CSV table of C-alpha atoms and ligand atoms in Angstrom, one decimal:
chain,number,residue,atom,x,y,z
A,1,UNK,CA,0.0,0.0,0.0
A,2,UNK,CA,0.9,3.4,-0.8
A,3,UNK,CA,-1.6,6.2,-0.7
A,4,UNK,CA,0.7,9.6,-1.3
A,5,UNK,CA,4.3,9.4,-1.7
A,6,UNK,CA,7.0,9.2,-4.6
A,7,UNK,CA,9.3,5.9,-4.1
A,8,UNK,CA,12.8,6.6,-4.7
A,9,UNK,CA,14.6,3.7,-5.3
A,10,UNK,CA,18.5,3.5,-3.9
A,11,UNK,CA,20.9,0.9,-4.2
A,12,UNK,CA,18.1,-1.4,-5.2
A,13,UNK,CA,15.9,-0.2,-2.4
A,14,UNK,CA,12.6,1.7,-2.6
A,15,UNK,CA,12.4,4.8,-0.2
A,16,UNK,CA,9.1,6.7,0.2
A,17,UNK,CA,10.1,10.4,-0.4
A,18,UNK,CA,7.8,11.7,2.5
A,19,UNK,CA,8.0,14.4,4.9
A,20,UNK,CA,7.4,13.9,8.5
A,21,UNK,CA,4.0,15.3,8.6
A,22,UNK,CA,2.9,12.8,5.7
A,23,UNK,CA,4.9,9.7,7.3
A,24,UNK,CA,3.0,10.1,10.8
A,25,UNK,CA,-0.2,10.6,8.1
A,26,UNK,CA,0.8,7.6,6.5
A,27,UNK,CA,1.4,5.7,9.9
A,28,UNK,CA,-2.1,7.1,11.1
A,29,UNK,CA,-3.7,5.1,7.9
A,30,UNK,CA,-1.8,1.9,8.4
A,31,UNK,CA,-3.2,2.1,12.0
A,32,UNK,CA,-7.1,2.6,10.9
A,33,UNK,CA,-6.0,-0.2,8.2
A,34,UNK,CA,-5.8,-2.7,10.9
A,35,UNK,CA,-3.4,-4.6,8.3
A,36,UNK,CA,-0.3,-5.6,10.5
A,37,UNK,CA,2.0,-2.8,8.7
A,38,UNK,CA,5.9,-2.6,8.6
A,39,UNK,CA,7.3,0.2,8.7
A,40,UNK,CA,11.9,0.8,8.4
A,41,UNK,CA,13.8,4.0,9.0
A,42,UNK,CA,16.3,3.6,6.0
A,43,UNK,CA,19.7,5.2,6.9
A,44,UNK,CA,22.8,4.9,4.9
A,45,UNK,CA,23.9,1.6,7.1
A,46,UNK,CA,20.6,-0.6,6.4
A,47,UNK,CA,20.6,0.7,2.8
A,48,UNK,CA,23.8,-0.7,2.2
A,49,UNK,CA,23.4,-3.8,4.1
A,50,UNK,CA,20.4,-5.0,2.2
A,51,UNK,CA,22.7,-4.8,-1.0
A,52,UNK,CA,23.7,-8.2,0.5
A,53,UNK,CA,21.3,-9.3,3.0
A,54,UNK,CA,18.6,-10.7,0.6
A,55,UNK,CA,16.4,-11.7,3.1
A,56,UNK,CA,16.5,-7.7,4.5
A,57,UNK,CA,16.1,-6.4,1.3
A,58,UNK,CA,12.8,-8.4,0.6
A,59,UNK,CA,11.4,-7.2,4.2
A,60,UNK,CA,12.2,-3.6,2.9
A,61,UNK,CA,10.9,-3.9,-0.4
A,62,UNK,CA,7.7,-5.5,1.3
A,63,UNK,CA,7.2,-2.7,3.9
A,64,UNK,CA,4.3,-0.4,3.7
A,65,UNK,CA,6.4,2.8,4.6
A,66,UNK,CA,10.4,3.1,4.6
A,67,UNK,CA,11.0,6.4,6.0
A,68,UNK,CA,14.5,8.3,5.3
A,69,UNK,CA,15.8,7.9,8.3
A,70,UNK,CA,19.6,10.0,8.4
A,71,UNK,CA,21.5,12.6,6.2
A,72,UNK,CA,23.1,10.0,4.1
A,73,UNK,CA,19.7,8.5,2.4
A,74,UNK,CA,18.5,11.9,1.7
A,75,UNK,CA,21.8,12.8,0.2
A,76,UNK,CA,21.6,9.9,-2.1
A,77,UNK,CA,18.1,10.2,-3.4
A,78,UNK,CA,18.9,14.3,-4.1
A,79,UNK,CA,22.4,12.5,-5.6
A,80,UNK,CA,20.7,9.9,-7.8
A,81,UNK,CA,18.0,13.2,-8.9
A,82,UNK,CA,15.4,12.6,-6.8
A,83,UNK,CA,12.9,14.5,-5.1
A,84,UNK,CA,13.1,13.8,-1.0
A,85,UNK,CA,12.2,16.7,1.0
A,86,UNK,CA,13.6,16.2,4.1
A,87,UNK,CA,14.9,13.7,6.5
A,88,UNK,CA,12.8,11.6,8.8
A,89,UNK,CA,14.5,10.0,11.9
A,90,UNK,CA,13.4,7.1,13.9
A,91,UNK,CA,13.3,9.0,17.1
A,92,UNK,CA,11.9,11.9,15.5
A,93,UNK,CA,9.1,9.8,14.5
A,94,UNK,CA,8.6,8.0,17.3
A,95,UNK,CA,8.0,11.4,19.3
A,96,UNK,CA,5.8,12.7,16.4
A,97,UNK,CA,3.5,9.9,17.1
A,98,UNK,CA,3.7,9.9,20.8
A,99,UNK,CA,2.7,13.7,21.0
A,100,UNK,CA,-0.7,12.8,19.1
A,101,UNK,CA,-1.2,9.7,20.7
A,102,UNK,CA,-3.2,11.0,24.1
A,103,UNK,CA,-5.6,12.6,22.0
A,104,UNK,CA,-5.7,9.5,19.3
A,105,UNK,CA,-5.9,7.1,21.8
A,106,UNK,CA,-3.0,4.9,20.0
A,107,UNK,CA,-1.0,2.3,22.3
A,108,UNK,CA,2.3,1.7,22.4
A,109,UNK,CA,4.5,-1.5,23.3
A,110,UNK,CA,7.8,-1.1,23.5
A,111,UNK,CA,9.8,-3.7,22.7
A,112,UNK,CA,13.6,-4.1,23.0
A,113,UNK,CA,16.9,-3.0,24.3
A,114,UNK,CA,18.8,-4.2,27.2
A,115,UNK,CA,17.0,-4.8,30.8
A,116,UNK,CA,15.1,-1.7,32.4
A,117,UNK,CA,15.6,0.7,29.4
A,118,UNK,CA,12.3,0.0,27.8
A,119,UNK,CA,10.9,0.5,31.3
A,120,UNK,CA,12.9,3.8,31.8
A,121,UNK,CA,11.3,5.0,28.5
A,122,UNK,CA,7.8,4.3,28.9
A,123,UNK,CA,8.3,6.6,32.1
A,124,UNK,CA,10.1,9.2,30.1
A,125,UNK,CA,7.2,9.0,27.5
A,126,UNK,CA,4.0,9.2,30.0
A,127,UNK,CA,6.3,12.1,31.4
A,128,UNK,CA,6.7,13.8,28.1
A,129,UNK,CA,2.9,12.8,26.5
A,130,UNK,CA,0.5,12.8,29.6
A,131,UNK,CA,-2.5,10.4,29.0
A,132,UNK,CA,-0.4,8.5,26.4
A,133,UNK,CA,-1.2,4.8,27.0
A,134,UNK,CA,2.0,2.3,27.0
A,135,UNK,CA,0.5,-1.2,27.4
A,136,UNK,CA,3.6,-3.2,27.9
A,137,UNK,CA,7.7,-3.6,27.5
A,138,UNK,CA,9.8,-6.5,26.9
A,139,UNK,CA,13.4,-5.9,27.0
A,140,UNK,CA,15.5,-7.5,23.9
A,141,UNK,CA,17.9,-9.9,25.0
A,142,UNK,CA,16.1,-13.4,24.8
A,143,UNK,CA,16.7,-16.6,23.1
A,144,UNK,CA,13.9,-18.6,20.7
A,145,UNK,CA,12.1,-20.6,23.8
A,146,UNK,CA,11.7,-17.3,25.1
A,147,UNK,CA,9.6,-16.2,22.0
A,148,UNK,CA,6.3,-17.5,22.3
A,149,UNK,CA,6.1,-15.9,25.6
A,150,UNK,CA,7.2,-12.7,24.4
A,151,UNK,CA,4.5,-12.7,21.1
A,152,UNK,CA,2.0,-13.7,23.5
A,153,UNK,CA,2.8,-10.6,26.0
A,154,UNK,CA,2.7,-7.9,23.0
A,155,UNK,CA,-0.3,-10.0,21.3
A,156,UNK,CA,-2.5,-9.8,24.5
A,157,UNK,CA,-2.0,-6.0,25.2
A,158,UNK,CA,-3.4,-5.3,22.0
A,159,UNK,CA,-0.7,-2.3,21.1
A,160,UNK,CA,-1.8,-0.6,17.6
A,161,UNK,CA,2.5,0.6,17.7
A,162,UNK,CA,4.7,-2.0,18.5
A,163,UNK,CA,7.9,-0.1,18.8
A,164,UNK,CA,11.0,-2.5,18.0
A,165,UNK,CA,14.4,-1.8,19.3
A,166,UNK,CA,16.5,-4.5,18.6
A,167,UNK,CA,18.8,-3.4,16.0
A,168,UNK,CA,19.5,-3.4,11.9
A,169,UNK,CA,18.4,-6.1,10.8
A,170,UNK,CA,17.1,-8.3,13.7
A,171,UNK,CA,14.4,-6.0,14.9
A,172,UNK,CA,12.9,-5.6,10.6
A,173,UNK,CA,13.6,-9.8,10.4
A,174,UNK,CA,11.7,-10.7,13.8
A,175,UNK,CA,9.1,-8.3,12.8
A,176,UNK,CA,8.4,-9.6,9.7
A,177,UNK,CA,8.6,-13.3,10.8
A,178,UNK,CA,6.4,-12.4,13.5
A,179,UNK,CA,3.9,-10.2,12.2
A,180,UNK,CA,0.8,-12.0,11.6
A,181,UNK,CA,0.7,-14.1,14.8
A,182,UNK,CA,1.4,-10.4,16.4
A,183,UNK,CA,-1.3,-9.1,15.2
A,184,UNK,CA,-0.4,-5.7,15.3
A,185,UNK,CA,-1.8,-2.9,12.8
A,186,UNK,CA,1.8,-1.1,12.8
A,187,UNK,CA,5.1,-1.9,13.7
A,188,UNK,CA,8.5,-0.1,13.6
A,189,UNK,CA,12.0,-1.0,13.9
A,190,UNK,CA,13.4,1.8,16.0
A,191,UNK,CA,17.2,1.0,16.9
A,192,UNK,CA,18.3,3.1,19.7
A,193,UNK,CA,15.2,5.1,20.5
A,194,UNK,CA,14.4,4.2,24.1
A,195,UNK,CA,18.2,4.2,24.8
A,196,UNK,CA,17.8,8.1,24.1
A,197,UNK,CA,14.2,8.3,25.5
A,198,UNK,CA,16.1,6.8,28.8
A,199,UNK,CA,18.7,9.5,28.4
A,200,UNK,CA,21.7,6.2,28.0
A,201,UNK,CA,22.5,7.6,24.9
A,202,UNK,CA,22.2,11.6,24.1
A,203,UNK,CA,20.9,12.8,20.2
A,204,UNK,CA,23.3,15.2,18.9
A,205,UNK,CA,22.6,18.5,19.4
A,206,UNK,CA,20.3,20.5,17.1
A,207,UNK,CA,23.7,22.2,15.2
A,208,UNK,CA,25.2,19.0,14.7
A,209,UNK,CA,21.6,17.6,13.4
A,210,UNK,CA,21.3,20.6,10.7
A,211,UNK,CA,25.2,20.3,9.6
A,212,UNK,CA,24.4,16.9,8.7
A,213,UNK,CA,26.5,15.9,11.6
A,214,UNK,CA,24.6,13.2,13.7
A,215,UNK,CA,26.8,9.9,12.8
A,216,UNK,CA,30.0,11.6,13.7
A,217,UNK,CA,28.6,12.5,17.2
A,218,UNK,CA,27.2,9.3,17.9
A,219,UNK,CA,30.8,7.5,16.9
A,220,UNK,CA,32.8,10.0,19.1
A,221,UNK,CA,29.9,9.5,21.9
A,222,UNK,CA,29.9,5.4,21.6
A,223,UNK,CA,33.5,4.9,20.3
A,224,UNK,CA,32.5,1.3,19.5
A,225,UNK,CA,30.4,2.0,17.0
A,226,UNK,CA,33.5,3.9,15.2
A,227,UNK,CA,33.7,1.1,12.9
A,228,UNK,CA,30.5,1.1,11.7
A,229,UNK,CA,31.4,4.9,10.3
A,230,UNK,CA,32.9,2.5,7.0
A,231,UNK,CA,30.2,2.2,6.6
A,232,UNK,CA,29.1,5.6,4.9
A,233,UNK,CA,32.2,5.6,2.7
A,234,UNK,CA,31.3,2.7,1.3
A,235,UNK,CA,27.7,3.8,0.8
A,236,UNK,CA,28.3,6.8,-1.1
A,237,UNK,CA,30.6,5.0,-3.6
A,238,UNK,CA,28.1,2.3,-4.3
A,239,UNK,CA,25.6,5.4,-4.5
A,240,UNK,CA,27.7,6.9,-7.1
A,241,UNK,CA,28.7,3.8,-9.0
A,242,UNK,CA,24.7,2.8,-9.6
A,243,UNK,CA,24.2,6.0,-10.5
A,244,UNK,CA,27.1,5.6,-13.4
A,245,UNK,CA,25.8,3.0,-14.0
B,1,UDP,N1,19.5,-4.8,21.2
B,1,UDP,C1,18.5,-5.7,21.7
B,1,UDP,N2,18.7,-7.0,21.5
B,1,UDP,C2,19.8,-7.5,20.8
B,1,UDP,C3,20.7,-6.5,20.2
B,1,UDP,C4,20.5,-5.2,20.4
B,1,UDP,O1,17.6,-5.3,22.3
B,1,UDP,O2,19.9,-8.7,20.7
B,1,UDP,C5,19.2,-3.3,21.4
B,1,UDP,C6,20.3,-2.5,22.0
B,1,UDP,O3,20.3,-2.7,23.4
B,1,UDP,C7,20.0,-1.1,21.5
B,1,UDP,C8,19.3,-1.4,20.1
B,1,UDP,O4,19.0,-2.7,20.1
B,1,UDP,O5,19.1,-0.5,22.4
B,1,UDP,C9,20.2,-1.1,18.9
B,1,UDP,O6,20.6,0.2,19.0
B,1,UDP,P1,21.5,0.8,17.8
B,1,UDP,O7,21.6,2.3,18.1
B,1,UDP,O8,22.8,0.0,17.6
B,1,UDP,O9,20.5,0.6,16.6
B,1,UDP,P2,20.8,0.6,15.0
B,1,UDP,O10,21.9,1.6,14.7
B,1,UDP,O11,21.2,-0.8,14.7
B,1,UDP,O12,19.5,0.9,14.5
């Protein structure tokens, strides 16, 4: 399904060319659709490894809405000639959605990350969103026997967001292997959000946000992610290539 937006497709990956206000739109649709929706926050990182993670590039190409999640995806589309007006981050979305919640009456689960910082989040949340209804957390270090427990927790609390913070590409793969005993309308792999909604992890500041800055701050912040920073390199090249090509 896609009701609005332009698809921009990069390194062999559609992206919907939406801005934020149409994305939470979009996700407000998917919701009423009742259809158990996926919905990925491309950044340069997941782009690139779904040029060889098959299986992650099928989930993408299947997902109702890929947002363009970081600098590097919007760069590319506006590099390859596309239209993409702005970017739209994971957390960013995330909060867009909370702030209308209350007033929607949409429910959250949050799902993910290690022990106690989906807990720490919800707080932060009904802190930040008063009336906004989180109807469970499950932290996101578990092995398979612990799955049927954990699709039956999220399952019974009826969430219409099932927030998803297990990484690139584990939370999109359990998602989608998940999604129809779930029984969710909308999901959405989210990364680090509720480390930063638990204040573990700090966004980088607004300057550093507008200067297209945000992945060097989080590698000089979390120096073990530094070697993920090849990352972009090596997306931009491919971007440049296929466009050659
Ligand atoms: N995580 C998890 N289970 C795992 C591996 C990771 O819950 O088996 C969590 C981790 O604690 C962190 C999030 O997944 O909260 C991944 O955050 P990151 O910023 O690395 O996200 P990405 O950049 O992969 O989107």
């Amino acid at each position: 399904m896609n009701l609005m937006s332009e698809r921009v497709e990069i390194l062999g990956v559609k992206v919907d060319a939406v801005t934020m206000a149409q994305a939470v739109n979009f996700v407000e649709k998917l919701i009423a659709a009742k259809k158990n929706s996926i919905v990925a926050t491309a950044n340069a990182e997941m782009l690139l490894r779904a040029t060889k993670d098959v299986e992650l590039k099928n989930i993408l190409s299947a997902a109702e809405l890929v947002v363009p999640d970081g600098a590097g995806t919007v760069w590319a589309a506006h590099h390859l000639g596309y239209e993409m007006p702005e970017r739209v981050a994971g957390f960013d979305l995330v909060q867009e959605l909370m702030k209308i919640a209350p007033s929607k009456g949409y429910k959250f689960f949050l799902f993910g990350s290690a022990p106690e910082i989906a807990d720490k989040a919800k707080v932060k949340a009904e802190e930040l969103y008063p009336g906004i209804k989180i109807v469970g957390t499950r932290n996101g270090y578990f092995n398979v026997d612990d799955e049927p427990e954990i699709i039956a927790q999220i399952k019974n609390s009826q969430p219409d967001i099932l927030l998803a913070a297990l990484g690139v590409p584990k939370q999109e793969k359990w998602l989608a292997a998940h999604k129809n005993e779930l029984n969710v309308p909308v999901s959405i792999g989210v990364g680090g959000t509720f480390d930063v909604m638990a204040g573990v992890v700090k966004r980088a500041p607004k300057w550093m946000q507008r200067a297209k800055l945000e992945w060097l701050f989080r590698a000089m912040l979390q120096p073990s992610r530094a070697g993920r920073l090849v990352a972009l390199p090596k997306f931009v090249m491919k971007v440049v290539r296929s466009k050659k090509k």
